[in-house]
Coordinates of C-alpha atoms and ligand atoms in Angstrom, one line a residue:
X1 CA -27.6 26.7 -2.1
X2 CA -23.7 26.7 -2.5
X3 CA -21.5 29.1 -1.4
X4 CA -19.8 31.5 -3.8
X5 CA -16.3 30.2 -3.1
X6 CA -18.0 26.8 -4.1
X7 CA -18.9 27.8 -7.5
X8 CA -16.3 29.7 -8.5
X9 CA -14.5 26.4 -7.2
X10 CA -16.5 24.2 -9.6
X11 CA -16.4 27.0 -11.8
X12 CA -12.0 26.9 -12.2
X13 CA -12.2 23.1 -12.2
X14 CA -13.9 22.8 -15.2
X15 CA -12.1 25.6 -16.9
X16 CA -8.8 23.6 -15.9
X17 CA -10.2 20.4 -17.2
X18 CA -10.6 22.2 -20.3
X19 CA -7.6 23.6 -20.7
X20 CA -6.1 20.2 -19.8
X21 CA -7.8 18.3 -22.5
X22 CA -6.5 21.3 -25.1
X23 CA -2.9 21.0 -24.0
X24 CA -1.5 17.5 -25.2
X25 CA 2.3 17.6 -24.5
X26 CA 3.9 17.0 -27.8
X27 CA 6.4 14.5 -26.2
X28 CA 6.1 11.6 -24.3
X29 CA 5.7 11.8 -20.5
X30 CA 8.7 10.4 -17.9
X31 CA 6.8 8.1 -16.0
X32 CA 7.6 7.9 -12.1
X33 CA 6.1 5.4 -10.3
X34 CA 6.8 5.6 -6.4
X35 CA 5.7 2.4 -4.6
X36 CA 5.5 1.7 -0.8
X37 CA 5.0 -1.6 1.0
X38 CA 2.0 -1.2 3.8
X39 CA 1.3 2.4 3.3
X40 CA -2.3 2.8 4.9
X41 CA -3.9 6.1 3.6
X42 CA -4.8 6.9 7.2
X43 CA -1.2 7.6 7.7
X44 CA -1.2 10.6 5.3
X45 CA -2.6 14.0 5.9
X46 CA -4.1 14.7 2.0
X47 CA -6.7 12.2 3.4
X48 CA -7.3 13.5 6.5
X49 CA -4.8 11.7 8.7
X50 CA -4.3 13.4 12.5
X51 CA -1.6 10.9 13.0
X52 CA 0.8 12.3 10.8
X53 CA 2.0 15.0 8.3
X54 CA 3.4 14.2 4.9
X55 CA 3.6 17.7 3.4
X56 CA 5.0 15.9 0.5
X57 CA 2.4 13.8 -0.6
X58 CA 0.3 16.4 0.1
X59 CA 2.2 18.8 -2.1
X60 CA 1.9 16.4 -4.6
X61 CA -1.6 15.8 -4.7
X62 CA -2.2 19.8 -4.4
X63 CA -0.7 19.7 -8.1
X64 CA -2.2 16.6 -9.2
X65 CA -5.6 14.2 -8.7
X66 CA -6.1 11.8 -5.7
X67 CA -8.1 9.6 -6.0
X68 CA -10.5 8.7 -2.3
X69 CA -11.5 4.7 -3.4
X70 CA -8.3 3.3 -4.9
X71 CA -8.5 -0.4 -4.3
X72 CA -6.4 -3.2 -4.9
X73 CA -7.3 -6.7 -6.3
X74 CA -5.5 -9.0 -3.4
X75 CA -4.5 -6.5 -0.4
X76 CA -1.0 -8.5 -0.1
X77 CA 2.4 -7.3 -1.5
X78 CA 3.5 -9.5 -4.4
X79 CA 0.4 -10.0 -5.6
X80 CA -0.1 -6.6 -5.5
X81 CA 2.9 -5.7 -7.6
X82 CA 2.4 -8.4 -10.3
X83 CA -1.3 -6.7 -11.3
X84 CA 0.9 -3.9 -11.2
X85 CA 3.3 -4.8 -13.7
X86 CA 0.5 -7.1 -15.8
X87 CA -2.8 -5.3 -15.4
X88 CA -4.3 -8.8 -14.6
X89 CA -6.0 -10.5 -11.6
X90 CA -3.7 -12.7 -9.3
X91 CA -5.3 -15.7 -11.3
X92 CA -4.6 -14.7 -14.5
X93 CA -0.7 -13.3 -13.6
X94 CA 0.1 -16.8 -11.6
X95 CA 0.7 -14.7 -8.6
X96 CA -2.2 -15.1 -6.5
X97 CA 0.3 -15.3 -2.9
X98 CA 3.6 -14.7 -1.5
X99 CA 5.0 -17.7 -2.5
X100 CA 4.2 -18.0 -6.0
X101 CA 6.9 -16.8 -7.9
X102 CA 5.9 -14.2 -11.2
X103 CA 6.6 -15.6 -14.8
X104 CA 9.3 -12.9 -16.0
X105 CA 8.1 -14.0 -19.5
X106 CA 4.6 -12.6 -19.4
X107 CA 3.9 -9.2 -21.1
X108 CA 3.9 -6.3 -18.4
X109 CA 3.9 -2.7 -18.8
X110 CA 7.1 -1.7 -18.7
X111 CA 8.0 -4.5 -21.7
X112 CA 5.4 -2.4 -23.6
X113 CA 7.1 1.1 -22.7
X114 CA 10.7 0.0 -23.5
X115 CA 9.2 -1.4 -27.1
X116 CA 7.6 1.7 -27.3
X117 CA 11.2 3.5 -27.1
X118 CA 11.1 3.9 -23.0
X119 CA 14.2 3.5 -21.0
X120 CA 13.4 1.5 -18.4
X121 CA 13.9 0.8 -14.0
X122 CA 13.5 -0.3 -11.3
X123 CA 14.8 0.5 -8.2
X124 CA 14.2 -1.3 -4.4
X125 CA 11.9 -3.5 -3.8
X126 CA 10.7 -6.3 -6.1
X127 CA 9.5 -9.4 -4.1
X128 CA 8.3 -11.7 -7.1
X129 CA 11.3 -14.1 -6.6
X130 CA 11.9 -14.2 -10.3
X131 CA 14.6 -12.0 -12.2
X132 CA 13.1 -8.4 -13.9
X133 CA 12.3 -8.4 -16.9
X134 CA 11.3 -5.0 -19.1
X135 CA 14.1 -3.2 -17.7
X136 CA 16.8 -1.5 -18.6
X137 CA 18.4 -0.9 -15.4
X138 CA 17.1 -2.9 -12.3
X139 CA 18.9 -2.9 -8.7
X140 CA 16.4 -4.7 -6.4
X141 CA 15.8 -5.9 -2.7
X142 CA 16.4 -9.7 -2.3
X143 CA 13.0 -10.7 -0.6
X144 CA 11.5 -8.6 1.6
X145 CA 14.9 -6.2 2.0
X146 CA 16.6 -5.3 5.6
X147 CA 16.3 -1.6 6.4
X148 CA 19.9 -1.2 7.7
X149 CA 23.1 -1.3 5.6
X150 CA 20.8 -3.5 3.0
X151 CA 21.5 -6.4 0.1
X152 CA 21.0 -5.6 -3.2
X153 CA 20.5 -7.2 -6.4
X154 CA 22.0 -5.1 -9.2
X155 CA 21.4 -6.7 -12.6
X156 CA 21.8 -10.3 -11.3
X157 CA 25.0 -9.3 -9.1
X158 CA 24.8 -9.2 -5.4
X159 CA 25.9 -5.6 -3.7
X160 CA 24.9 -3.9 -0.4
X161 CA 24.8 -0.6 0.8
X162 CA 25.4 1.3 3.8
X163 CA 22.8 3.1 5.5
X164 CA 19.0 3.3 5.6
X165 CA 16.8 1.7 3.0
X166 CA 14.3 4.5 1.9
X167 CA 17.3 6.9 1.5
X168 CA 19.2 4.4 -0.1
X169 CA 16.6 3.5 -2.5
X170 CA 15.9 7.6 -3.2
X171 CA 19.8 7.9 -3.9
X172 CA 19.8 5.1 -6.3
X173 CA 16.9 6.5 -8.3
X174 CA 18.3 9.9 -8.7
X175 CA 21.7 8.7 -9.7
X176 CA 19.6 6.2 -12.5
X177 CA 17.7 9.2 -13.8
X178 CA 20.8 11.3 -14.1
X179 CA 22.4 9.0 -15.9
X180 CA 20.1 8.0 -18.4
X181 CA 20.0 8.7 -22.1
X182 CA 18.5 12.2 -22.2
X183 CA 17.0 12.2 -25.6
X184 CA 14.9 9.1 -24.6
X185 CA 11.9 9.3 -22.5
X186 CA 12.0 7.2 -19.2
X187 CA 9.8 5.2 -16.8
X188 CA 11.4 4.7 -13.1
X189 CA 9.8 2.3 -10.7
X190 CA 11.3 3.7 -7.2
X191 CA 9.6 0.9 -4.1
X192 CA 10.1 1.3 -1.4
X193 CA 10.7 -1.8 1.2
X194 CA 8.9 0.8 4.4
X195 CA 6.4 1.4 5.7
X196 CA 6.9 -2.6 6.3
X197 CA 7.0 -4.4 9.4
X198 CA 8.8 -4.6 11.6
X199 CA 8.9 -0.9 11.3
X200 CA 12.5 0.0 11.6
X201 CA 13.0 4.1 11.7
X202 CA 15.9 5.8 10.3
X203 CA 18.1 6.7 13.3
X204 CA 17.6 10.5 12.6
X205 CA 14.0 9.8 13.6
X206 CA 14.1 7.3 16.8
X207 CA 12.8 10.2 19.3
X208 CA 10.3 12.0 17.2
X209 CA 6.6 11.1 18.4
X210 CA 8.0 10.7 21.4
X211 CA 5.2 13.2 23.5
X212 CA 2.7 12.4 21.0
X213 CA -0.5 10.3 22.6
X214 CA -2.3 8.2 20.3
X215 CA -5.5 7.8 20.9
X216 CA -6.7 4.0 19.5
X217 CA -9.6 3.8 16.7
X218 CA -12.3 4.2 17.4
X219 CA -13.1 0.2 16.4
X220 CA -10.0 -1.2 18.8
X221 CA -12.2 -3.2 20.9
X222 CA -14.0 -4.7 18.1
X223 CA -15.5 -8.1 19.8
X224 CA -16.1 -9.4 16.2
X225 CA -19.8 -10.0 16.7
X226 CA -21.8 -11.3 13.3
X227 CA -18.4 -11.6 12.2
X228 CA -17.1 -14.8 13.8
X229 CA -13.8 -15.7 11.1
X230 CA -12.7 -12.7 12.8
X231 CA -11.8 -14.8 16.2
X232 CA -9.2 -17.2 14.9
X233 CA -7.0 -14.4 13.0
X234 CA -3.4 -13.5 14.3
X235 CA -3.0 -10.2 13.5
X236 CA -3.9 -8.4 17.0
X237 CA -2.2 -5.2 18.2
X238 CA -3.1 -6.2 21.8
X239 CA -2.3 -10.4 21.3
X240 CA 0.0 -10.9 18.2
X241 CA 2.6 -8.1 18.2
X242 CA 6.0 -9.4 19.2
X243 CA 7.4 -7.2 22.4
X244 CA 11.1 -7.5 20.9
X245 CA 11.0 -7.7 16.9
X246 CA 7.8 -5.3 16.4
X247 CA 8.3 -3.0 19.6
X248 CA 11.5 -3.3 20.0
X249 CA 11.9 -4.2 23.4
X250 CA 15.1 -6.0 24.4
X251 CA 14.1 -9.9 25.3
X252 CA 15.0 -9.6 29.2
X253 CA 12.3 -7.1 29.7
X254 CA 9.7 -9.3 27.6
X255 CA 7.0 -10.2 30.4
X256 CA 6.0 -13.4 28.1
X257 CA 8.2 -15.9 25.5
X258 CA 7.8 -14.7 22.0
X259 CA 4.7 -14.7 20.2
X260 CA 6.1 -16.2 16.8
X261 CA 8.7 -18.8 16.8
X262 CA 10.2 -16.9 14.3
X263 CA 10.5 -13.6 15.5
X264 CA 13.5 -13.9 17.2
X265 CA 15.6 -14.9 14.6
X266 CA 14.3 -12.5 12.1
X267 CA 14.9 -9.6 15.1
X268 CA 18.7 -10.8 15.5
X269 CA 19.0 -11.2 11.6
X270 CA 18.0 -7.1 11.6
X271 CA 19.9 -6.5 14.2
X272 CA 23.1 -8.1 13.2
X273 CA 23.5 -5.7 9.9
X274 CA 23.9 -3.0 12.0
X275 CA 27.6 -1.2 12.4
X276 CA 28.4 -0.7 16.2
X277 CA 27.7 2.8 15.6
X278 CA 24.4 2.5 14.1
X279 CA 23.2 -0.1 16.9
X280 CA 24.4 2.3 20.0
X281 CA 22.4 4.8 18.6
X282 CA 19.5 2.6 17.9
X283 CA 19.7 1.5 22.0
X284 CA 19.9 5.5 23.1
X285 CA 16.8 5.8 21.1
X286 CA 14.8 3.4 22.4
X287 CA 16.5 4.0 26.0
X288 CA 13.6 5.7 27.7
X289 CA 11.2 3.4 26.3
X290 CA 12.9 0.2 27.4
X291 CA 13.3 1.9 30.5
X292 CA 9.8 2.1 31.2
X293 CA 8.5 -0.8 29.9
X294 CA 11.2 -2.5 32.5
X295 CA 9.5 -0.5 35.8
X296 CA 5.6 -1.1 34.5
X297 CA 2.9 -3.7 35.4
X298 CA 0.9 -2.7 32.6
X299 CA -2.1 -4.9 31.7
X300 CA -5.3 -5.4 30.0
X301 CA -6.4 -2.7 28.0
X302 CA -3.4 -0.6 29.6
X303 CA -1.1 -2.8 27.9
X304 CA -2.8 -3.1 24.6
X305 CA -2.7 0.5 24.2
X306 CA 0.7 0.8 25.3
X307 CA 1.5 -1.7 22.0
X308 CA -0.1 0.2 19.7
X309 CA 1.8 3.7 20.9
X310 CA 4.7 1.5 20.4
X311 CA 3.3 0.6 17.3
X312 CA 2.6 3.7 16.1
X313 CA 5.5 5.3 16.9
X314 CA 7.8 3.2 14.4
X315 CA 5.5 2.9 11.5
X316 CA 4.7 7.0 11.4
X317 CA 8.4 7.2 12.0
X318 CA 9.0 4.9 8.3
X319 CA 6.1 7.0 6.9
X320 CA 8.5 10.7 8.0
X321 CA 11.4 9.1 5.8
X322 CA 8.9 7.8 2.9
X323 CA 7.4 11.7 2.7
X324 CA 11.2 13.0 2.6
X325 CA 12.0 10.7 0.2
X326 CA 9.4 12.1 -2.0
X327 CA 10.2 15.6 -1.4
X328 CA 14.1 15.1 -2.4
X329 CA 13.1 13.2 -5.7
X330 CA 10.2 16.0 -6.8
X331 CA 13.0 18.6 -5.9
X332 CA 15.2 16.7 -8.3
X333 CA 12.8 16.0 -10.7
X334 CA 12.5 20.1 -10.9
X335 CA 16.1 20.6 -10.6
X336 CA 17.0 18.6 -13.7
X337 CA 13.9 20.8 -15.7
X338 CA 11.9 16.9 -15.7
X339 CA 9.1 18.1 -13.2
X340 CA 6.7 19.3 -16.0
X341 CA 6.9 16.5 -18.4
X342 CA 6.8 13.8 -16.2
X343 CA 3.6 12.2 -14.8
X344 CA 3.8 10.8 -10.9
X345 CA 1.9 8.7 -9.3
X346 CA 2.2 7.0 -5.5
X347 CA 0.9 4.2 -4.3
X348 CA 1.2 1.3 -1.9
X349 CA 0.5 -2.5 -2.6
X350 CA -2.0 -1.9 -0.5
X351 CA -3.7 -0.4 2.7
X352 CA -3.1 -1.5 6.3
X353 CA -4.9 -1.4 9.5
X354 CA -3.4 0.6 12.0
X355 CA -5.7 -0.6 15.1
X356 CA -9.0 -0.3 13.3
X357 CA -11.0 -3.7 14.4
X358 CA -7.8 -4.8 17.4
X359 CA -5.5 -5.2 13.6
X360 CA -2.1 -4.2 12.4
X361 CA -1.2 -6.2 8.9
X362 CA -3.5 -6.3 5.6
X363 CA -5.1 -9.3 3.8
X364 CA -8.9 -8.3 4.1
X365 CA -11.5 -7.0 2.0
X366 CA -12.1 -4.2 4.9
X367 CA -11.9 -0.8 3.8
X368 CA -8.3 0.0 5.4
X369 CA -6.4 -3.0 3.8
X370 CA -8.8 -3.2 0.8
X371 CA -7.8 0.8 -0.3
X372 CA -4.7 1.9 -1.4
X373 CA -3.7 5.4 -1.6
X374 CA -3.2 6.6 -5.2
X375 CA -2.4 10.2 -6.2
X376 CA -1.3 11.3 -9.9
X377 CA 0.5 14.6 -11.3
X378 CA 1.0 15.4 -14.6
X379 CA 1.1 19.1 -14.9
X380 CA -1.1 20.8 -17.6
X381 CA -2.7 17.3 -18.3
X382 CA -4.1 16.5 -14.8
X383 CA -6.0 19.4 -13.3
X384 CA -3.9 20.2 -10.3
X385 CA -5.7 19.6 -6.8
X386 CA -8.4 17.5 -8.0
X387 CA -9.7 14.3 -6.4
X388 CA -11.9 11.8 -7.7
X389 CA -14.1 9.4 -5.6
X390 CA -14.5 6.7 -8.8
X391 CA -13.7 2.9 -8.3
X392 CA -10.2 2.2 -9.7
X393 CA -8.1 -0.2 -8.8
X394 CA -4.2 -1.0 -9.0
X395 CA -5.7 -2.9 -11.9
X396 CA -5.8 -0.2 -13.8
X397 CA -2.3 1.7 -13.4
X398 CA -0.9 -0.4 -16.3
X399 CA -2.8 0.4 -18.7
X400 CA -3.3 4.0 -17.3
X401 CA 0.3 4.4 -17.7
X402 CA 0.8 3.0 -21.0
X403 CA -2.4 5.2 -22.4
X404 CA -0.6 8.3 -21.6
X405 CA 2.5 7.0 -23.1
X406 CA 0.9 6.9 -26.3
X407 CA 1.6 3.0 -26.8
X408 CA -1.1 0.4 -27.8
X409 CA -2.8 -1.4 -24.4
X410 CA -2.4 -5.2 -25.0
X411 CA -5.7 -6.7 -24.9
X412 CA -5.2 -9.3 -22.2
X413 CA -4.8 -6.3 -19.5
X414 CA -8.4 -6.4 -17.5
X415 CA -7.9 -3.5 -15.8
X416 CA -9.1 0.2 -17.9
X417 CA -7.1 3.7 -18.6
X418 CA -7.8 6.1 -15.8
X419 CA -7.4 8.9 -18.8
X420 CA -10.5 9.6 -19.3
X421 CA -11.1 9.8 -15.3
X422 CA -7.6 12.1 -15.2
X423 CA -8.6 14.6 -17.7
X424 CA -11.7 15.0 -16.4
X425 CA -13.5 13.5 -19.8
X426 CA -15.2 10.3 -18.8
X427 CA -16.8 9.9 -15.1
X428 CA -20.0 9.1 -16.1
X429 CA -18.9 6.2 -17.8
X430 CA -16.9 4.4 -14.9
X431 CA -17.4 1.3 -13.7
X432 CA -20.0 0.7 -10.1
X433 CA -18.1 -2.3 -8.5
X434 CA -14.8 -3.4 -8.0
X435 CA -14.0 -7.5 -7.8
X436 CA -11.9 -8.7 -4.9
X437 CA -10.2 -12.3 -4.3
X438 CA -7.9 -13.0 -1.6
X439 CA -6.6 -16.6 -1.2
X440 CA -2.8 -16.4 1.1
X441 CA -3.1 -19.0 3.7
X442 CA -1.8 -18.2 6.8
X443 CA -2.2 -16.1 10.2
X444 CA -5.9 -17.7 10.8
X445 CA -7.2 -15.5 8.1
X446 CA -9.9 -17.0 6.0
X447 CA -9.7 -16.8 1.8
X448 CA -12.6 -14.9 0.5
X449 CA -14.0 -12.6 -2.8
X450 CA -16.2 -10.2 -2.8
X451 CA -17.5 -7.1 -4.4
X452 CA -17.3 -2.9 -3.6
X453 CA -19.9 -0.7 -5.0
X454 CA -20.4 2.7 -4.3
X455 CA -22.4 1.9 -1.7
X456 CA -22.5 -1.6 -0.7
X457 CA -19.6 -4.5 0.2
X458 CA -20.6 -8.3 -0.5
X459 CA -17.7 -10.3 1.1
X460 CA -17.9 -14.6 1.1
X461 CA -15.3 -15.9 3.4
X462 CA -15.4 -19.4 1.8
X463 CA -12.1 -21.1 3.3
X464 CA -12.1 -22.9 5.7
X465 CA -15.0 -21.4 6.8
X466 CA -18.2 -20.4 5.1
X467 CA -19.7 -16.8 5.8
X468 CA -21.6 -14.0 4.0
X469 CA -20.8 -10.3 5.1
X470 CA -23.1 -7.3 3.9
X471 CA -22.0 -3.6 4.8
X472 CA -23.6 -0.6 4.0
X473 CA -21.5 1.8 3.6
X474 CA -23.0 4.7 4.1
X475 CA -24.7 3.9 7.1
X476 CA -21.6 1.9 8.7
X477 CA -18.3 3.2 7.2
X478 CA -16.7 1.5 10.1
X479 CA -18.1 -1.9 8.9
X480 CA -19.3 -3.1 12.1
X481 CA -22.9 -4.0 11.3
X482 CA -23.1 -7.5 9.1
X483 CA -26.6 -7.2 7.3
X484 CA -25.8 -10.4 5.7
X485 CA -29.4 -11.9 7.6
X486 CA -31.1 -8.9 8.0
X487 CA -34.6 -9.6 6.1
X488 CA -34.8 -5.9 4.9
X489 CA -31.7 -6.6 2.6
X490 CA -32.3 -9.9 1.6
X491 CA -33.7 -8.3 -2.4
X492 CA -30.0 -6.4 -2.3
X493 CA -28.3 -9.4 -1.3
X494 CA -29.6 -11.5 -4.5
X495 CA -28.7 -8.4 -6.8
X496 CA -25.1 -8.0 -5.5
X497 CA -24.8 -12.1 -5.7
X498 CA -26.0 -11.7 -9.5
X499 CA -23.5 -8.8 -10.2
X500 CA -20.4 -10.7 -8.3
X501 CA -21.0 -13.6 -10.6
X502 CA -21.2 -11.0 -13.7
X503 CA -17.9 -10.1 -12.3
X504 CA -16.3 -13.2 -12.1
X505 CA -17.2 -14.4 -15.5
X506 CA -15.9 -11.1 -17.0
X507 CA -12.6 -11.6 -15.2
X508 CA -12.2 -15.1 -15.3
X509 CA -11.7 -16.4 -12.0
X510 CA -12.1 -20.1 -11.8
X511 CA -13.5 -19.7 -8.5
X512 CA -16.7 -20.1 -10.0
X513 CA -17.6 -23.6 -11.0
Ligands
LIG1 CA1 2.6 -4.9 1.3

């Protein structure tokens, strides 16, 4: 039987849904689309992070939906953005890794908004190598951005700016909505370059975490049994973090050489953007740290977990300036009287591991890289507090976006409006599997596709290995347990087969022959 407080909750959730799908704003929404690079949902407290606090995000999705199984298509950050901007698969947008650079000429969504009378932006980081089109305004990151005293782009001209990225970026995008044309509805991309590594804090921030302990997941250890791809991947806390450019220990107290060839230079390169000022300040942070590090003869597991406190430290630190960042554009947003007809909506490129199975970085179809987080406000449209456990993907933001703007949804976009999903009109409707194709080369991990249901995960790791993974996810959230050759599962196996091909046909992936 439920609890009273439970039905009258049910009870005002439909009566706001109601009310929502009554009130339809007689002008077009702002659109603000806030992007990070790497944010894992574990590192926010609306879904039930103990690592960290972002009261803004959580403000935010107290007055608007989030939603629990946001997924992306290819957990890897271009890629990720260009099914952002396109609403297509990595095969059908061109940019199916890192080094593919996005055709400018293709239809995305914000071409469609500024036809459709939208002014236009973005602002920070960009990564598809090509110039932006569809915008009005753009003022990018070259590549992957510097956190200190960073380049710019600014409509094809090169600028720089002192101080710390995510602030930087925040600025920017306030001073673009202020000086827009008023009588004009607008659509701001803000992307951010952190939570990226190698994790560089803003120097307001270098001692907080400090005392904090973190314990490591509860899947640290993970000895990758039924699993065995797993082995030859270079993304280990304990083996593949780089003492100076990721934990920012000075190279003279480094008890081995570095990891990656590359690190060093990309450290100094960092480094050397900082004022004198800036890099003192950086050293007193990190003082009693480096200090330590020098006097310890930390090993084995000792040492593993001291890298991912290390770890941790830095990339909560990134996620404390994304969360202010946040608050000081909503407070903006209300300041200027925008806040209330202006939908919202964060999200990352994708997820992250932050120790789950020995792993920092992304790329797999596991649940912490594969989900993204994805909250949206839109007061009096979206019923405030809400959150939805549906399968939507970063797929569908495009189109999302452009249904609310009251423009037409071009036809070649494969992902669907999360309207229906947003007003509370149309769950029973919603798809039961999400499609999922990763194919970067690099850092021992193998390509592979697969497909999510609500319950089950299908994953073929096909290069350059060949291996089946089955999870049930339900009984193994963790995903621990391949039931790939368990006879029991072999009848739910065939059907999950059948329904990946359906999938692939219907979002034409060449991978199938
Ligand atoms: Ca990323």
């Amino acid at each position: 039987m439920l609890a009273a407080g439970a039905v009258f909750a049910m009870i005002s959730c439909q009566d706001a849904r109601q009310k929502s799908s009554e009130e339809t704003p007689a002008e077009k929404p702002n659109i603000v689309v806030i992007m990070t690079d790497d944010h894992a949902i574990q590192a926010i407290s609306s879904y039930g992070s103990e690592l960290v606090e972002t009261p803004h995000l959580d403000e935010l999705a107290d007055e608007g939906m989030l939603f629990n199984q946001a997924t992306v298509t290819n957990s890897i950050c271009a890629p990720s953005r260009a099914v952002l901007l396109t609403g297509k698969y990595s095969h059908l947008n061109g940019v199916a890794t890192n080094k593919a650079r996005f055709d400018s000429s293709q239809m995305t969504f914000p071409k469609v908004l500024q036809d459709g009378g939208y002014q236009t932006a973005i602002i920070g980081k960009w990564h598809l190598k090509s110039q932006p089109t569809g915008f009005d305004h753009w003022n990018i990151l070259p590549g992957q951005g510097h956190y200190y005293n960073p380049d710019f782009i600014k409509e094809g001209k090169d600028t720089s700016y002192q101080g710390y990225v995510t602030n930087i970026i925040t600025r920017l995008s306030k001073k673009w909505i202020k000086s827009r044309e008023s009588e004009k509805p607008f659509m701001l991309m803000m992307h951010h370059k952190a939570p990226h590594r190698n994790w560089m804090p803003a120097l307001s921030l270098l001692e907080s975490f400090e005392k904090r302990k973190f314990p490591v997941p509860e899947t640290f250890y993970d000895s990758y049994e039924g699993r065995p791809h797993l082995e030859n991947q270079k993304l280990t806390v304990a083996r593949h973090l780089d003492y100076q450019y990721d934990l920012k220990m000075p190279c003279d107290t480094c008890p081995v050489a570095p990891i990656n060839s590359w690190a060093p230079y990309y450290y100094n390169l960092a480094m050397e953007r900082m004022t004198k000022d800036q890099k003192e300040r950086w050293f007193d942070g990190y003082e009693d740290d480096i200090e330590a590090f020098r006097d310890t003869t930390l090993d084995g597991r000792a040492l593993a977990e001291w890298k991912y406190q290390r770890y941790m430290e830095d990339y909560l630190r990134c996620i404390v300036s994304v969360d202010k960042s946040i608050g000081r554009l909503m407070d903006y947003l209300e300041s200027a009287g925008l806040d209330e007809n202006t939908l919202v909506v964060y999200t990352s490129d994708q997820g992250f591991f932050l120790g789950e199975h020995g792993l920092f970085d992304k790329r797999y179809m596991y649940e912490e890289s594969f989900r993204t987080p994805l909250i949206m406000k839109y007061p009096g449209v979206i019923p405030s507090g809400d959150k939805s456990n549906q399968l939507v993907q970063n797929l569908d933001l495009a189109p999302t976006l452009l249904d609310f703007a009251g423009v037409n949804i071009p036809g070649s976009m494969q992902g669907r409006s999360m309207r229906p999903l947003l007003t509370g009109s149309g769950e029973n409707s919603w798809r039961d599997a999400v499609y999922y194709h990763f194919s970067e080369k690099g850092w021992g991990v193998a390509s592979h596709y697969g497909i999510r249901t609500q319950r089950y995960k299908l994953i073929h790791f096909y290069d350059p290995v060949d291996q089946w993974e089955l999870y049930d996810l339900k009984q193994d959230p963790l995903e621990m347990n391949n039931l790939y050759d368990q006879p029991a599962y072999q009848a739910k196996i065939k059907h999950l087969k059948k329904r990946l091909k359906e999938l692939q046909e219907k979002y034409r992936d060449p991978i199938i022959k």
